[in-house]
mmCIF file of C-alpha atoms in Angstrom:
data_model
loop_
_atom_site.group_PDB
_atom_site.id
_atom_site.type_symbol
_atom_site.label_atom_id
_atom_site.label_comp_id
_atom_site.label_asym_id
_atom_site.label_seq_id
_atom_site.Cartn_x
_atom_site.Cartn_y
_atom_site.Cartn_z
ATOM 1 C CA LEU B 1 0.000 0.000 0.000
ATOM 2 C CA GLY B 2 2.800 2.403 0.723
ATOM 3 C CA ALA B 3 1.596 3.207 4.249
ATOM 4 C CA HIS B 4 4.288 4.737 6.450
ATOM 5 C CA SER B 5 2.920 2.993 9.553
ATOM 6 C CA ILE B 6 0.175 0.625 10.648
ATOM 7 C CA SER B 7 -1.603 3.604 12.281
ATOM 8 C CA GLN B 8 -2.613 4.744 8.779
ATOM 9 C CA LEU B 9 -4.636 1.561 8.216
ATOM 10 C CA CYS B 10 -8.326 1.904 9.029
ATOM 11 C CA LYS B 11 -11.479 -0.163 8.813
ATOM 12 C CA ALA B 12 -15.130 0.757 8.485
ATOM 13 C CA CYS B 13 -17.387 -0.998 11.010
ATOM 14 C CA LEU B 14 -21.167 -0.784 10.909
ATOM 15 C CA PHE B 15 -22.640 -0.381 14.394
ATOM 16 C CA GLU B 16 -26.318 -0.821 15.246
ATOM 17 C CA ASN B 17 -28.188 0.944 18.034
ATOM 18 C CA LYS B 18 -30.354 -1.841 19.463
ATOM 19 C CA ASN B 19 -32.375 0.789 21.401
ATOM 20 C CA TYR B 20 -33.220 2.814 18.274
ATOM 21 C CA VAL B 21 -36.644 4.453 18.146
ATOM 22 C CA PRO B 22 -37.608 6.751 15.239
ATOM 23 C CA ASN B 23 -37.887 10.451 16.090
ATOM 24 C CA GLU B 24 -41.138 11.276 17.853
ATOM 25 C CA ASP B 25 -42.061 13.833 15.186
ATOM 26 C CA SER B 26 -42.433 11.036 12.627
ATOM 27 C CA ASN B 27 -46.014 10.383 13.816
ATOM 28 C CA ASP B 28 -47.192 13.707 12.371
ATOM 29 C CA ASN B 29 -48.806 12.768 9.031
ATOM 30 C CA SER B 30 -49.292 16.379 7.875
ATOM 31 C CA ASN B 31 -45.796 16.545 6.444
ATOM 32 C CA SER B 32 -44.749 12.907 6.629
ATOM 33 C CA LYS B 33 -42.474 12.940 3.559
ATOM 34 C CA ALA B 34 -40.382 15.856 4.850
ATOM 35 C CA LEU B 35 -40.286 14.354 8.336
ATOM 36 C CA ALA B 36 -39.196 10.966 7.010
ATOM 37 C CA THR B 37 -36.382 12.686 5.132
ATOM 38 C CA ASN B 38 -35.346 14.608 8.262
ATOM 39 C CA MET B 39 -35.507 11.438 10.341
ATOM 40 C CA LYS B 40 -33.409 9.512 7.818
ATOM 41 C CA ASN B 41 -30.797 12.269 7.744
ATOM 42 C CA ASP B 42 -30.670 12.811 11.515
ATOM 43 C CA PRO B 43 -27.147 11.856 12.620
ATOM 44 C CA THR B 44 -28.167 12.396 16.248
ATOM 45 C CA ASN B 45 -30.681 9.533 16.059
ATOM 46 C CA SER B 46 -29.778 6.821 13.602
ATOM 47 C CA LYS B 47 -30.210 3.079 13.857
ATOM 48 C CA TYR B 48 -26.829 2.538 12.194
ATOM 49 C CA TYR B 49 -23.476 4.340 12.280
ATOM 50 C CA LEU B 50 -20.461 3.556 10.102
ATOM 51 C CA ILE B 51 -17.402 3.977 12.334
ATOM 52 C CA ILE B 52 -13.956 4.533 10.799
ATOM 53 C CA VAL B 53 -11.315 3.269 13.221
ATOM 54 C CA GLN B 54 -7.589 2.581 12.950
ATOM 55 C CA TYR B 55 -6.425 -1.043 13.103
ATOM 56 C CA VAL B 56 -4.326 -0.060 16.139
ATOM 57 C CA GLU B 57 -7.420 1.199 18.003
ATOM 58 C CA ALA B 58 -10.583 -0.432 19.351
ATOM 59 C CA ILE B 59 -14.050 1.098 19.644
ATOM 60 C CA ASN B 60 -15.033 1.851 23.223
ATOM 61 C CA THR B 61 -18.845 1.476 23.213
ATOM 62 C CA LYS B 62 -19.216 3.469 26.440
ATOM 63 C CA LYS B 63 -17.410 6.421 24.834
ATOM 64 C CA LEU B 64 -19.437 5.891 21.645
ATOM 65 C CA SER B 65 -22.687 6.059 23.625
ATOM 66 C CA THR B 66 -21.648 9.247 25.440
ATOM 67 C CA GLU B 67 -20.361 10.972 22.306
ATOM 68 C CA LEU B 68 -23.451 10.150 20.213
ATOM 69 C CA ARG B 69 -25.746 11.393 22.964
ATOM 70 C CA SER B 70 -23.758 14.645 23.181
ATOM 71 C CA LEU B 71 -24.543 15.423 19.529
ATOM 72 C CA ARG B 72 -27.781 16.931 20.834
ATOM 73 C CA PRO B 73 -27.509 19.917 23.170
ATOM 74 C CA PRO B 74 -28.776 19.546 26.763
ATOM 75 C CA GLY B 75 -32.508 20.078 27.018
ATOM 76 C CA PRO B 76 -35.776 18.380 26.105
ATOM 77 C CA LYS B 77 -34.539 17.051 22.726
ATOM 78 C CA ARG B 78 -31.490 15.284 24.225
ATOM 79 C CA LEU B 79 -31.898 11.536 24.269
ATOM 80 C CA ASP B 80 -32.069 9.457 27.455
ATOM 81 C CA PRO B 81 -28.652 8.547 28.954
ATOM 82 C CA ASN B 82 -29.299 4.864 28.170
ATOM 83 C CA TYR B 83 -30.491 5.432 24.603
ATOM 84 C CA PHE B 84 -27.143 4.532 23.012
ATOM 85 C CA SER B 85 -26.194 2.001 25.718
ATOM 86 C CA ASP B 86 -26.664 -1.016 23.444
ATOM 87 C CA MET B 87 -24.438 -0.239 20.460
ATOM 88 C CA ARG B 88 -23.158 -3.406 18.753
ATOM 89 C CA LEU B 89 -21.437 -4.412 15.575
ATOM 90 C CA ALA B 90 -24.229 -5.010 13.096
ATOM 91 C CA PRO B 91 -24.603 -8.642 12.032
ATOM 92 C CA GLU B 92 -22.559 -9.384 8.908
ATOM 93 C CA GLU B 93 -25.728 -9.985 6.839
ATOM 94 C CA ASP B 94 -27.070 -6.538 7.817
ATOM 95 C CA SER B 95 -23.739 -4.874 7.076
ATOM 96 C CA ASP B 96 -23.602 -6.523 3.642
ATOM 97 C CA ARG B 97 -27.232 -5.570 2.897
ATOM 98 C CA LEU B 98 -27.003 -1.962 4.111
ATOM 99 C CA THR B 99 -23.560 -1.046 2.795
ATOM 100 C CA GLY B 100 -23.486 -3.191 -0.328
ATOM 101 C CA PHE B 101 -20.023 -4.439 0.646
ATOM 102 C CA ALA B 102 -18.865 -7.770 2.043
ATOM 103 C CA HIS B 103 -16.722 -8.294 5.164
ATOM 104 C CA ASN B 104 -13.265 -6.630 4.959
ATOM 105 C CA GLY B 105 -14.338 -4.553 1.969
ATOM 106 C CA VAL B 106 -16.733 -2.052 3.575
ATOM 107 C CA SER B 107 -16.128 1.444 2.278
ATOM 108 C CA PRO B 108 -17.792 4.735 3.218
ATOM 109 C CA PHE B 109 -17.864 5.547 -0.502
ATOM 110 C CA GLY B 110 -20.522 3.916 -2.657
ATOM 111 C CA LEU B 111 -22.926 2.956 0.115
ATOM 112 C CA LEU B 112 -26.196 1.691 -1.293
ATOM 113 C CA GLU B 113 -28.456 4.422 -2.603
ATOM 114 C CA GLY B 114 -31.124 5.406 -0.111
ATOM 115 C CA GLU B 115 -29.089 4.324 2.899
ATOM 116 C CA GLU B 116 -28.276 7.448 4.886
ATOM 117 C CA ILE B 117 -25.838 6.049 7.411
ATOM 118 C CA PRO B 118 -23.941 8.672 9.416
ATOM 119 C CA ILE B 119 -20.165 8.249 9.195
ATOM 120 C CA VAL B 120 -18.152 8.675 12.387
ATOM 121 C CA VAL B 121 -14.380 9.066 12.289
ATOM 122 C CA CYS B 122 -12.507 8.257 15.474
ATOM 123 C CA LYS B 123 -10.774 11.407 16.705
ATOM 124 C CA SER B 124 -7.458 9.535 16.933
ATOM 125 C CA VAL B 125 -7.421 9.266 13.116
ATOM 126 C CA LEU B 126 -6.825 13.039 12.977
ATOM 127 C CA GLY B 127 -3.441 12.510 14.644
ATOM 128 C CA VAL B 128 -2.085 10.175 11.957
ATOM 129 C CA ARG B 129 1.221 11.297 10.428
ATOM 130 C CA PRO B 130 1.457 11.701 7.536
ATOM 131 C CA GLN B 131 -2.171 12.808 7.288
ATOM 132 C CA PHE B 132 -3.205 9.976 4.954
ATOM 133 C CA ILE B 133 -5.274 6.859 5.673
ATOM 134 C CA TRP B 134 -6.071 3.573 3.935
ATOM 135 C CA MET B 135 -9.331 1.620 4.264
ATOM 136 C CA GLY B 136 -11.591 -0.897 2.522
ATOM 137 C CA GLY B 137 -12.300 -0.001 -1.071
ATOM 138 C CA GLY B 138 -15.358 -2.159 -1.793
ATOM 139 C CA ASP B 139 -13.708 -5.597 -1.869
ATOM 140 C CA LYS B 140 -11.421 -7.453 0.546
ATOM 141 C CA ASP B 141 -8.571 -7.075 -1.955
ATOM 142 C CA TRP B 142 -9.113 -3.373 -2.743
ATOM 143 C CA LYS B 143 -7.916 -0.527 -0.541
ATOM 144 C CA LEU B 144 -8.693 3.162 -0.809
ATOM 145 C CA GLY B 145 -6.224 5.838 0.280
ATOM 146 C CA MET B 146 -7.094 9.435 1.046
ATOM 147 C CA ALA B 147 -5.893 12.493 2.959
ATOM 148 C CA VAL B 148 -7.600 12.610 6.360
ATOM 149 C CA GLY B 149 -8.971 16.160 5.973
ATOM 150 C CA GLU B 150 -10.329 15.429 2.515
ATOM 151 C CA PHE B 151 -11.942 12.224 3.775
ATOM 152 C CA VAL B 152 -13.750 13.999 6.618
ATOM 153 C CA LYS B 153 -14.908 16.730 4.239
ATOM 154 C CA ALA B 154 -15.977 14.382 1.408
ATOM 155 C CA THR B 155 -18.013 12.103 3.683
ATOM 156 C CA ASN B 156 -19.384 14.843 5.941
ATOM 157 C CA ALA B 157 -18.084 12.669 8.773
ATOM 158 C CA ILE B 158 -18.669 13.359 12.443
ATOM 159 C CA VAL B 159 -15.406 13.283 14.397
ATOM 160 C CA LEU B 160 -15.856 11.770 17.859
ATOM 161 C CA ASP B 161 -13.555 10.461 20.579
ATOM 162 C CA VAL B 162 -14.768 6.845 20.593
ATOM 163 C CA SER B 163 -11.665 4.644 20.474
ATOM 164 C CA GLU B 164 -8.681 3.658 22.553
ATOM 165 C CA PRO B 165 -5.398 1.914 21.769
ATOM 166 C CA ARG B 166 -5.516 -1.859 21.337
ATOM 167 C CA LEU B 167 -3.337 -3.752 23.750
ATOM 168 C CA GLY B 168 -0.462 -5.613 22.144
ATOM 169 C CA VAL B 169 -0.568 -3.848 18.755
#
């Protein structure tokens, strides 16, 4: 690949919120099409999140829960503290179906049309030197390389502190 270090290697993992409930506003039928669009594009309340993490890091689901909840400001619209408490890797069949990519080939580019899955980049990725990362490119044998800043911009990714170093890597 030409990576300068293993810290430049990333993977895309689809996580599912097992506690997901559609936004309350979705019961209003007066403008249901617009509300469905808003609900589908609401990164603060999604059933699925595509997390970009370095191979040398592991997702900390407690941090993930806290960070996702903090996307909404304190007040009546903030979700319950336990709302994101059951975040899990999506089953492989769901990941394949929702992303259009098989295991070890999941890419944030080319997700299936109509699937609005928020993309989260682990904050630690921003510290990679040089500022270039590699990840799945749609097949287990294809890799995609891109400058970190351009990746965040191109995917409209949310940067959150949700990982920690893997032991023994």
